[in-house]
Short mmCIF file of C-alpha atoms in Angstrom, two decimals:
data_model
loop_
_atom_site.label_atom_id
_atom_site.label_comp_id
_atom_site.label_asym_id
_atom_site.label_seq_id
_atom_site.Cartn_x
_atom_site.Cartn_y
_atom_site.Cartn_z
CA MET A 57 -0.08 0.11 -0.03
CA ASP A 58 1.32 3.44 -0.96
CA ALA A 59 1.50 6.11 1.87
CA PRO A 60 -1.77 8.09 0.69
CA GLU A 61 -4.02 4.92 0.66
CA LEU A 62 -2.68 3.74 3.89
CA GLU A 63 -3.52 7.15 5.49
CA ARG A 64 -7.04 6.87 3.99
CA ILE A 65 -7.57 3.41 5.35
CA ASN A 66 -6.43 4.42 8.54
CA ALA A 67 -8.50 7.63 8.43
CA LEU A 68 -11.46 5.29 7.93
CA LEU A 69 -10.63 3.35 10.78
CA ASP A 70 -10.05 5.89 13.27
CA ARG A 71 -13.35 7.51 12.28
CA ASP A 72 -15.06 4.32 12.93
CA VAL A 73 -13.32 4.05 16.52
CA GLU A 74 -14.31 7.49 17.45
CA LEU A 75 -17.96 6.85 16.57
CA ARG A 76 -17.85 3.77 18.47
CA GLU A 77 -16.75 5.59 21.69
CA LYS A 78 -19.11 8.05 21.23
CA ILE A 79 -21.89 5.74 20.92
CA LYS A 80 -20.70 3.83 24.04
CA GLU A 81 -20.89 6.91 25.93
CA GLN A 82 -24.59 7.21 25.13
CA VAL A 83 -25.26 3.67 25.74
CA ASN A 84 -23.74 4.19 29.26
CA GLU A 85 -26.19 6.80 29.89
CA LEU A 86 -28.82 4.88 28.65
CA ASP A 87 -27.83 1.93 30.83
CA LYS A 88 -27.66 4.11 34.07
CA LYS A 89 -31.18 4.93 33.57
CA THR A 90 -32.61 1.53 32.86
CA ARG A 91 -30.67 0.28 35.97
CA THR A 92 -32.31 2.83 37.91
CA MET A 93 -35.54 1.90 36.77
CA ILE A 94 -35.07 -1.85 37.46
CA GLY A 95 -34.04 -1.04 40.87
CA VAL A 96 -37.40 0.75 41.50
CA LEU A 97 -39.61 -1.48 39.81
CA ASN A 98 -38.15 -4.30 41.98
CA LYS A 99 -40.18 -2.92 44.81
CA ILE A 100 -43.68 -3.67 42.96
CA HIS A 101 -43.50 -7.16 44.50
CA SER A 102 -43.92 -5.69 48.05
CA THR A 103 -46.15 -2.72 47.06
CA PRO A 104 -49.73 -2.99 47.91
CA PRO A 105 -52.01 -1.96 44.92
CA GLU A 106 -53.02 1.22 46.42
CA SER A 107 -49.52 2.74 46.50
CA MET A 108 -48.44 1.26 43.36
CA SER A 109 -48.87 4.71 41.30
CA ALA A 110 -46.81 6.71 43.89
CA LEU A 111 -44.18 4.27 43.28
CA LEU A 112 -44.44 4.08 39.31
CA ASP A 113 -44.55 7.97 38.99
CA PRO A 114 -40.91 8.56 39.35
CA VAL A 115 -39.88 5.47 37.02
CA ARG A 116 -42.10 7.31 34.21
CA LEU A 117 -39.81 10.26 34.75
CA THR A 118 -36.70 8.32 34.43
CA LEU A 119 -38.22 6.47 31.44
CA SER A 120 -39.07 9.93 29.52
CA SER A 121 -35.43 10.97 30.18
CA CYS A 122 -34.26 7.90 28.01
CA GLN A 123 -35.50 9.99 25.04
CA GLU A 124 -32.21 11.92 25.64
CA ALA A 125 -30.21 9.06 24.98
CA THR A 126 -32.16 7.88 21.97
CA SER A 127 -32.29 11.40 20.39
CA ALA A 128 -28.25 11.71 20.93
CA LEU A 129 -27.95 8.12 19.22
CA ALA A 130 -30.07 9.08 16.44
CA GLU A 131 -27.83 12.15 16.00
CA LEU A 132 -24.82 10.05 16.25
CA ILE A 133 -25.57 7.19 13.86
CA PRO A 134 -24.72 7.86 10.14
CA LYS A 135 -27.57 7.31 7.58
CA ASN A 136 -28.40 3.81 6.91
CA GLN A 137 -26.12 2.44 9.64
CA PHE A 138 -28.76 1.80 12.35
CA TRP A 139 -28.10 -2.08 11.98
CA ARG A 140 -24.39 -1.77 12.01
CA TRP A 141 -24.34 -0.35 15.49
CA LYS A 142 -27.76 -1.54 17.08
CA ASP A 143 -25.89 -4.52 18.81
CA MET A 144 -24.18 -1.91 21.19
CA TRP A 145 -27.49 -0.94 22.79
CA SER A 146 -30.13 -3.65 22.42
CA ASN A 147 -29.80 -4.94 25.75
CA SER A 148 -30.34 -1.52 27.23
CA ILE A 149 -33.37 -0.73 24.74
CA ARG A 150 -34.90 -4.05 25.80
CA THR A 151 -34.77 -3.33 29.20
CA ALA A 152 -36.32 0.27 28.63
CA VAL A 153 -39.03 -1.61 26.73
CA PHE A 154 -39.66 -3.98 29.60
CA SER A 155 -39.90 -1.15 32.02
CA ALA A 156 -42.37 0.80 29.81
CA ALA A 157 -44.54 -2.44 29.29
CA LEU A 158 -44.64 -3.10 32.87
CA ILE A 159 -45.65 0.29 34.08
CA GLN A 160 -48.40 -0.01 31.39
CA TYR A 161 -49.46 -3.09 32.73
CA LEU A 162 -49.47 -1.99 36.18
CA SER A 163 -51.49 1.16 35.49
CA ASN A 164 -54.03 -0.20 33.22
CA ARG A 165 -53.63 -4.16 32.73
CA SER A 166 -53.14 -3.46 28.84
CA LEU A 167 -50.23 -4.34 26.60
CA LEU A 168 -47.81 -1.77 25.49
CA SER A 169 -47.87 -1.75 21.73
CA LEU A 170 -44.59 -1.43 19.55
CA GLY A 171 -45.61 2.18 18.40
CA GLN A 172 -46.39 3.28 21.98
CA ALA A 173 -43.02 1.86 23.00
CA SER A 174 -41.22 3.56 20.31
CA GLU A 175 -43.14 6.82 21.31
CA ILE A 176 -42.23 6.56 25.08
CA LEU A 177 -38.70 6.22 24.18
CA GLY A 178 -38.89 9.17 21.74
CA ILE A 179 -37.90 7.14 18.69
CA LYS A 180 -39.14 9.23 15.69
CA ALA A 181 -40.39 7.57 12.46
CA GLU A 182 -38.28 9.53 10.16
CA TRP A 183 -35.12 8.33 11.96
CA ASN A 184 -35.91 4.56 10.79
CA ASP A 185 -32.51 4.26 9.11
CA ARG A 186 -30.49 5.48 12.17
CA MET A 187 -32.45 4.85 15.24
CA THR A 188 -35.48 2.53 15.42
CA LEU A 189 -37.28 0.08 17.59
CA PRO A 190 -36.93 -3.36 16.12
CA VAL A 191 -39.60 -5.72 16.58
CA GLU A 192 -37.08 -8.13 17.75
CA ASP A 193 -36.07 -6.02 20.66
CA TYR A 194 -39.75 -5.18 21.55
CA LEU A 195 -40.65 -8.75 21.62
CA HIS A 196 -37.51 -9.48 23.95
CA GLY A 197 -38.99 -6.50 26.25
CA LEU A 198 -42.38 -8.38 26.50
CA ILE A 199 -40.74 -11.82 27.40
CA SER A 200 -39.05 -10.06 30.11
CA LEU A 201 -42.51 -8.77 31.15
CA VAL A 202 -43.95 -11.95 31.41
CA ASN A 203 -40.92 -13.36 33.34
CA GLU A 204 -41.34 -10.43 35.78
CA LEU A 205 -45.32 -11.19 35.91
CA SER A 206 -44.85 -14.76 37.08
CA ARG A 207 -43.04 -13.41 39.89
CA LEU A 208 -45.57 -10.67 40.55
CA ALA A 209 -48.38 -13.58 40.47
CA VAL A 210 -46.97 -15.16 43.47
CA ASN A 211 -45.92 -12.18 45.50
CA ALA A 212 -49.37 -10.48 45.17
CA VAL A 213 -50.82 -13.56 46.88
CA THR A 214 -48.50 -12.95 49.68
CA LEU A 215 -49.50 -9.52 50.02
CA GLY A 216 -53.24 -10.55 50.07
CA ASN A 217 -54.10 -9.53 46.56
CA PHE A 218 -55.87 -12.59 45.32
CA GLU A 219 -57.33 -11.10 42.05
CA GLU A 220 -54.16 -10.03 40.69
CA PRO A 221 -52.84 -13.51 39.75
CA ILE A 222 -56.02 -14.11 37.83
CA LYS A 223 -55.68 -10.99 35.86
CA ILE A 224 -52.16 -11.86 35.14
CA SER A 225 -53.19 -15.24 33.98
CA ILE A 226 -55.53 -13.88 31.45
CA PHE A 227 -53.01 -11.36 30.09
CA VAL A 228 -50.04 -13.73 29.86
CA LYS A 229 -52.22 -16.25 28.17
CA GLU A 230 -53.29 -13.89 25.44
CA LEU A 231 -49.65 -12.76 24.77
CA PHE A 232 -48.66 -16.14 24.69
CA ALA A 233 -51.18 -16.86 21.83
CA GLY A 234 -49.65 -14.15 20.13
CA PHE A 235 -46.12 -15.33 20.34
CA SER A 236 -47.24 -18.86 19.40
CA MET A 237 -48.27 -17.27 15.92
CA LEU A 238 -44.50 -16.39 15.09
CA ASN A 239 -42.28 -18.63 13.15
CA LEU A 240 -39.22 -18.35 15.08
CA LYS A 241 -36.05 -19.39 13.93
CA ASN A 242 -33.47 -21.09 16.45
CA ASP A 243 -32.33 -17.72 18.09
CA THR A 244 -32.25 -16.03 21.42
CA LEU A 245 -35.80 -14.90 20.78
CA ARG A 246 -36.69 -18.56 20.27
CA ARG A 247 -34.82 -19.73 23.45
CA ARG A 248 -36.65 -17.11 25.57
CA PHE A 249 -39.90 -17.74 24.05
CA ASP A 250 -39.57 -21.41 25.60
CA SER A 251 -39.18 -19.70 29.12
CA LEU A 252 -42.64 -18.29 28.71
CA LYS A 253 -44.25 -22.16 29.22
CA TYR A 254 -42.77 -22.34 32.66
CA ASP A 255 -43.97 -18.79 33.50
CA ILE A 256 -47.25 -19.66 32.42
CA LYS A 257 -47.07 -22.89 34.55
CA LYS A 258 -46.23 -20.99 37.52
CA ILE A 259 -48.95 -18.56 37.16
CA GLU A 260 -51.55 -21.22 36.62
CA GLU A 261 -50.24 -23.05 39.71
CA VAL A 262 -51.04 -19.93 41.58
CA VAL A 263 -54.58 -19.56 40.09
CA TYR A 264 -55.15 -23.12 40.91
CA ASP A 265 -54.12 -22.68 44.70
CA VAL A 266 -56.16 -19.16 44.88
CA SER A 267 -59.27 -20.88 43.41
CA LEU A 268 -59.04 -24.13 45.24
CA ARG A 269 -59.18 -22.14 48.28
CA LYS A 270 -62.03 -19.92 46.97
CA LEU A 271 -60.04 -16.85 47.78
CA ALA A 272 -61.02 -15.32 44.32
CA GLU A 273 -63.57 -15.51 41.66
CA VAL A 274 -62.01 -17.20 38.40
CA PRO A 275 -64.11 -16.20 35.38
CA GLN A 276 -65.30 -19.24 33.55
CA THR A 277 -65.93 -17.47 30.28
CA ASN A 278 -62.43 -17.10 29.58
CA SER A 279 -61.78 -20.86 28.64
CA PRO A 280 -62.28 -21.36 24.94
CA MET B 183 -61.54 -8.31 26.62
CA SER B 184 -62.26 -9.64 23.01
CA THR B 185 -60.87 -6.13 21.35
CA VAL B 186 -57.90 -6.61 23.44
CA THR B 187 -57.39 -10.28 21.97
CA THR B 188 -57.92 -9.06 18.37
CA SER B 189 -55.40 -6.08 18.81
CA ILE B 190 -52.83 -8.45 20.17
CA GLN B 191 -53.49 -10.95 17.42
CA GLU B 192 -53.25 -8.36 14.74
CA SER B 193 -50.05 -6.76 15.66
CA PHE B 194 -48.62 -10.21 16.30
CA ASN B 195 -49.58 -10.88 12.81
CA ALA B 196 -47.49 -7.92 11.63
CA PHE B 197 -44.62 -9.07 13.68
CA ARG B 198 -44.89 -12.41 12.06
CA ALA B 199 -44.71 -11.01 8.52
CA GLU B 200 -41.65 -8.83 9.47
CA LEU B 201 -39.71 -11.69 10.99
CA ASP B 202 -40.69 -13.93 8.12
CA ASP B 203 -39.47 -11.37 5.64
CA TYR B 204 -36.02 -10.80 7.59
CA ASN B 205 -35.63 -14.72 7.62
CA ASP B 206 -36.36 -15.24 4.18
CA ARG B 207 -34.12 -12.51 2.77
CA ARG B 208 -31.42 -13.86 5.13
CA GLU B 209 -31.79 -17.23 3.49
CA ARG B 210 -31.75 -15.75 -0.15
CA LEU B 211 -28.61 -13.93 0.64
CA ILE B 212 -26.69 -16.86 2.26
CA LYS B 213 -27.78 -19.00 -1.05
CA THR B 214 -26.12 -16.20 -3.15
CA ILE B 215 -23.21 -15.95 -0.97
CA PHE B 216 -22.42 -19.77 -1.06
CA LEU B 217 -22.75 -19.48 -4.90
CA LEU B 218 -20.29 -16.72 -4.90
CA HIS B 219 -17.93 -18.72 -2.66
CA ARG B 220 -17.73 -21.47 -5.01
CA ILE B 221 -17.23 -19.36 -8.28
CA ALA B 222 -14.60 -17.28 -6.44
CA GLN B 223 -12.88 -20.32 -5.27
CA GLY B 224 -12.52 -21.84 -8.65
CA ASP B 225 -11.36 -18.53 -10.14
CA VAL B 226 -8.53 -18.10 -7.75
CA GLY B 227 -7.26 -21.81 -8.42
CA GLU B 228 -7.05 -21.26 -11.97
CA THR B 229 -5.35 -17.87 -12.06
CA ALA B 230 -2.72 -19.21 -9.42
CA ASP B 231 -1.92 -22.22 -11.75
CA ASP B 232 -1.45 -20.17 -14.75
CA VAL B 233 1.50 -18.33 -13.71
CA GLU B 234 3.38 -17.88 -17.17
CA LEU B 235 0.56 -16.16 -18.64
CA GLY B 236 0.37 -13.40 -16.01
CA LYS B 237 -1.82 -10.77 -17.60
CA ARG B 238 -3.73 -13.16 -19.60
CA ALA B 239 -4.38 -14.97 -16.43
CA ALA B 240 -5.53 -11.56 -14.69
CA GLN B 241 -7.81 -11.03 -17.98
CA GLN B 242 -9.56 -14.45 -17.41
CA GLY B 243 -10.11 -13.51 -13.81
CA TYR B 244 -11.55 -10.39 -14.68
CA GLN B 245 -13.97 -12.14 -16.87
CA LYS B 246 -15.05 -14.44 -14.06
CA LEU B 247 -15.16 -11.57 -11.44
CA ARG B 248 -17.61 -9.77 -13.90
CA GLU B 249 -19.84 -12.75 -13.38
CA ILE B 250 -19.70 -12.40 -9.59
CA GLN B 251 -20.26 -8.67 -10.01
CA GLY B 252 -23.57 -9.59 -11.59
CA HIS B 253 -24.51 -11.58 -8.57
CA PHE B 254 -23.51 -8.69 -6.24
CA SER B 255 -25.77 -6.51 -8.50
CA LYS B 256 -28.65 -8.81 -8.06
CA LEU B 257 -28.38 -8.23 -4.47
CA GLN B 258 -28.71 -4.54 -4.68
CA PRO B 259 -32.39 -4.38 -4.12
CA GLU B 260 -32.17 -6.86 -1.37
CA LEU B 261 -29.45 -4.64 0.27
CA GLU B 262 -30.96 -1.21 -0.18
CA GLY B 263 -30.60 1.44 2.53
CA ASP B 264 -30.43 0.27 6.09
CA LYS B 265 -30.74 -3.19 5.07
CA PHE B 266 -26.88 -3.55 4.02
CA TRP B 267 -25.81 -3.39 7.63
CA ARG B 268 -28.52 -5.71 8.74
CA TYR B 269 -27.22 -8.51 6.82
CA GLN B 270 -23.58 -7.39 6.64
CA ARG B 271 -22.64 -10.51 8.54
CA GLN B 272 -24.38 -12.89 5.90
CA VAL B 273 -22.73 -11.02 2.90
CA SER B 274 -19.27 -10.50 4.23
CA PRO B 275 -17.52 -14.10 3.76
CA GLY B 276 -18.67 -14.08 0.08
CA LEU B 277 -17.43 -10.28 -0.22
CA GLN B 278 -14.20 -11.12 1.35
CA GLU B 279 -13.69 -14.01 -1.26
CA TYR B 280 -14.42 -11.80 -4.08
CA ILE B 281 -12.07 -9.18 -2.70
CA GLU B 282 -9.27 -11.70 -2.65
CA ALA B 283 -9.87 -13.16 -6.14
CA LEU B 284 -10.01 -9.40 -7.27
CA SER B 285 -6.81 -8.42 -5.75
CA LEU B 286 -4.95 -11.43 -7.13
CA ALA B 287 -5.94 -10.84 -10.47
CA HIS B 288 -4.97 -7.16 -10.01
CA TYR B 289 -1.70 -8.21 -8.66
CA LEU B 290 -1.12 -10.34 -11.57
CA ASP B 291 -2.02 -7.65 -13.88
CA HIS B 292 -0.27 -4.26 -12.05
CA GLY B 293 1.95 -5.77 -9.58
CA SER B 294 0.42 -3.80 -6.98
CA LEU B 295 -2.28 -3.87 -4.02
CA ILE B 296 -5.57 -2.90 -5.28
CA THR B 297 -6.90 0.19 -3.27
CA TYR B 298 -10.02 0.39 -1.44
CA GLU B 299 -11.52 2.94 -4.05
CA GLU B 300 -10.78 0.42 -6.75
CA VAL B 301 -12.57 -2.34 -5.07
CA GLN B 302 -15.57 -0.16 -4.55
CA ARG B 303 -15.67 1.08 -8.18
CA THR B 304 -16.16 -2.44 -9.39
CA LEU B 305 -19.31 -2.70 -7.46
CA VAL B 306 -21.32 -0.24 -9.13
CA ASP B 307 -23.95 -0.27 -11.61
CA PRO B 308 -23.72 1.62 -14.90
CA GLN B 309 -25.17 4.60 -13.41
CA GLY B 310 -22.20 4.78 -11.06
CA ILE B 311 -24.40 3.96 -8.06
CA GLU B 312 -22.72 1.60 -5.37
CA TYR B 313 -24.61 -1.75 -4.85
CA PHE B 314 -23.75 -1.26 -1.27
CA PRO B 315 -21.12 0.46 0.83
CA LEU B 316 -17.90 -1.52 1.05
CA PRO B 317 -16.95 -2.11 4.65
CA VAL B 318 -13.42 -1.21 5.22
CA SER B 319 -12.90 -4.49 7.67
CA ASP B 320 -13.94 -6.73 4.49
CA TYR B 321 -11.54 -5.03 2.32
CA LEU B 322 -8.65 -5.50 4.64
CA LEU B 323 -9.73 -9.27 5.45
CA GLY B 324 -10.09 -9.94 2.01
CA LEU B 325 -6.66 -8.63 1.16
CA SER B 326 -5.30 -10.50 4.15
CA ASP B 327 -6.35 -13.57 2.20
CA LEU B 328 -4.62 -12.59 -0.80
CA THR B 329 -1.18 -13.23 0.92
CA GLY B 330 -2.01 -17.08 1.28
CA GLU B 331 -2.67 -17.15 -2.57
CA LEU B 332 0.31 -15.28 -3.34
CA MET B 333 2.30 -17.80 -1.23
CA ARG B 334 1.02 -20.60 -3.40
CA PHE B 335 1.77 -18.45 -6.61
CA ALA B 336 5.42 -17.77 -5.52
CA ILE B 337 6.04 -21.33 -4.47
CA SER B 338 4.53 -22.91 -7.71
CA SER B 339 6.35 -20.33 -9.81
CA ILE B 340 9.99 -21.15 -8.46
CA ALA B 341 10.34 -24.05 -10.49
CA ARG B 342 9.57 -22.07 -13.61
CA ARG B 343 11.73 -20.03 -15.99
CA GLY B 344 12.34 -16.64 -14.12
CA GLY B 345 10.19 -17.71 -11.26
CA ARG B 346 13.04 -17.17 -8.72
CA LYS B 347 12.99 -13.44 -9.31
CA LYS B 348 9.28 -13.26 -9.24
CA ALA B 349 9.25 -15.45 -6.01
CA SER B 350 11.49 -12.93 -4.39
CA GLN B 351 9.33 -9.97 -5.60
CA VAL B 352 6.28 -11.63 -4.15
CA CYS B 353 8.22 -12.32 -0.79
CA ALA B 354 8.82 -8.58 -0.68
CA PHE B 355 5.13 -7.77 -1.39
CA VAL B 356 3.79 -9.85 1.23
CA ARG B 357 6.06 -8.75 3.72
CA ALA B 358 4.96 -5.13 3.04
CA CYS B 359 1.61 -6.30 3.02
CA LYS B 360 2.12 -7.84 6.45
CA ALA B 361 3.72 -4.58 7.66
CA ASP B 362 0.80 -2.22 6.49
CA PHE B 363 -1.85 -4.36 8.29
CA GLU B 364 -0.11 -4.83 11.58
CA ARG B 365 -1.09 -1.32 12.56
CA MET B 366 -4.76 -1.96 11.60
CA THR B 367 -5.00 -5.20 13.60
CA PRO B 368 -6.38 -3.60 16.58
CA TYR B 369 -9.30 -2.02 14.72
CA ILE B 370 -10.74 -5.34 13.27
CA ARG B 371 -11.34 -8.06 15.60
CA GLU B 372 -10.61 -11.02 12.78
CA LEU B 373 -7.53 -9.52 11.40
CA SER B 374 -5.19 -10.59 14.30
CA LYS B 375 -5.93 -14.30 13.28
CA LYS B 376 -5.41 -13.51 9.49
CA GLN B 377 -2.16 -11.80 10.42
CA ALA B 378 -0.74 -15.16 12.11
CA VAL B 379 -1.79 -16.86 8.70
CA THR B 380 0.01 -14.18 6.72
CA ALA B 381 3.10 -14.67 8.79
CA GLN B 382 3.12 -18.59 8.20
CA SER B 383 2.47 -17.83 4.58
CA LEU B 384 5.57 -15.28 4.51
CA GLU B 385 7.59 -17.79 6.41
CA LYS B 386 7.01 -20.46 3.71
CA ILE B 387 8.13 -18.22 0.90
CA GLU B 388 11.17 -17.25 2.75
CA ASP B 389 12.28 -20.74 3.46
CA ALA B 390 11.65 -21.54 -0.07
CA ALA B 391 13.79 -18.37 -0.95
CA TYR B 392 16.64 -19.53 1.33
CA ALA B 393 16.67 -23.12 -0.14
CA ILE B 394 17.36 -21.57 -3.67
CA VAL B 395 19.96 -19.34 -2.65
CA VAL B 396 21.72 -22.00 -0.61
CA ARG B 397 21.43 -24.49 -3.44
CA SER B 398 22.38 -22.13 -6.14
CA SER B 399 25.55 -21.23 -4.55
CA GLU B 400 26.53 -24.84 -5.28
CA TYR B 401 26.48 -24.21 -8.87
CA ASP B 402 28.52 -21.36 -10.67
CA LEU B 403 26.15 -21.02 -13.46
CA PRO B 404 24.20 -18.07 -15.13
CA PRO B 405 20.64 -17.85 -14.10
CA ASP B 406 19.50 -19.31 -17.53
CA MET B 407 21.06 -22.62 -17.20
CA LEU B 408 20.33 -22.66 -13.31
CA ASP B 409 16.50 -22.23 -14.62
CA ASP B 410 16.77 -25.65 -16.46
CA ILE B 411 18.51 -27.47 -13.72
CA VAL B 412 15.89 -26.26 -10.93
CA ALA B 413 12.93 -27.16 -13.68
CA GLN B 414 14.47 -30.61 -13.83
CA SER B 415 14.94 -31.26 -10.18
CA VAL B 416 11.34 -30.21 -9.07
CA SER B 417 9.61 -31.55 -12.14
CA ASN B 418 8.51 -34.40 -9.76
CA TYR B 419 6.81 -32.17 -7.42
CA HIS B 420 3.67 -30.39 -8.29
CA SER B 421 1.95 -29.26 -5.29
CA TYR B 422 3.58 -26.58 -2.89
CA GLY B 423 3.24 -29.02 -0.06
CA ASP B 424 5.82 -31.07 -1.59
CA GLU B 425 7.92 -28.13 -2.47
CA THR B 426 8.02 -26.82 1.27
CA ARG B 427 8.71 -30.40 2.30
CA GLN B 428 11.50 -30.40 0.07
CA ALA B 429 12.85 -27.12 1.47
CA SER B 430 12.77 -28.30 4.94
CA GLY B 431 14.20 -31.67 4.14
CA HIS B 432 17.03 -29.73 2.73
CA ARG B 433 17.88 -28.30 6.07
CA ARG B 434 17.47 -31.55 7.65
CA GLY B 435 19.96 -32.99 5.13
CA SER B 436 22.45 -30.61 5.78
CA GLY B 437 22.28 -31.25 9.39
CA MET B 438 22.91 -34.69 8.90
CA SER B 439 25.81 -34.14 6.83
CA ASP B 440 27.42 -32.13 9.65
CA ASP B 441 26.99 -35.38 11.77
CA GLU B 442 28.79 -37.09 9.16
CA ASP B 443 31.63 -34.83 9.12
CA ASP B 444 31.96 -35.33 13.12
#
């Protein structure tokens, strides 16, 4: 290689390294926020329903502050290079989706849609070649949600809330039916999908215990 | 309750369509890349064997490479916009193979290393629009594979007329490549592994050059006549494996003769 060519290649490589470091910085910021949220959200297992919204409000604030990180990333990523760099933050973004979905469920027992998740994280549609929320990451977030809800079913009963496991059971079964429609390849999503079955089993056992002792009314119309 | 169910089903239907699209495209790309692998490998073998014909071999190589470029052009719609980086991992093995073949043809033709710009310029449609952006990492990794091909080229040409001079040129060239890549190794993960292979190839060429120098010192002959003798003595060996064995056997032989002297 002659000197100018060598210089050009080195310049290209240096540019990538610089970009990687800048992205890393933003991902660290995002990571700090998601960790804070997870820390607070752990307390849902020991929080009675009436004080739940007081617990969730500060988490909502942290969640919307994630928008700073996503817009900074959208600034950094060159056109068309979203998929080149996304592995650097997919874990953090999945955790953020999980937090958002959990808050949504605890607030009104509904499922956070992909569009809502993107909106909460401040991801704009016109960024789609630089920063977007891929279906895969969204689905990973939902699986984490089910993992967490199976724990919540147990702990809600401990707190004397016997209705909660039944609501969770209905919600998770619908979600599971949705996941069953997907043709998953043998990847991480597939492996995590398998974990849903164990979560459902755990939730069903709680529902069984509750209904056996007539602690709560199980709606019969739900069975197909 | 039923509205929630239908909305979940609707959104998961959309997710299914998107995941299926991703998987299908991924498989289509892998198929094409395998095809490229086969063509590229065949191509490399042919040019390397055809040493005497230097430039003409390169021309033949270009012909085959055009065929590969045709395949790359078919990938263009599959890899538009942000899709290229999504599937880059599927494309890169075939792309590296292509760069290896292209750089060998270029070396045979011009005696120099093909530049990044030149590689990118082979991957454009008639309007000058790139099929996809060429990643620097694939460019360098492809070139790194070139050193292995050049090793085969150098060793198999030693036996031919004027091949010893060519071998020493290749030796210097590979050495320069190795030095150039050294500085870039920390930037690209797979490059350090390939650097080790390059070092091995270089050592093989150096061993062969050493054997030639040691042996030719035994004869006080002009290079032309030496060519004939070398051609005769190695006519039984065809593959480079035999050549290198011969080179190391030579050293062992000289060691043994020392023992006899004692």
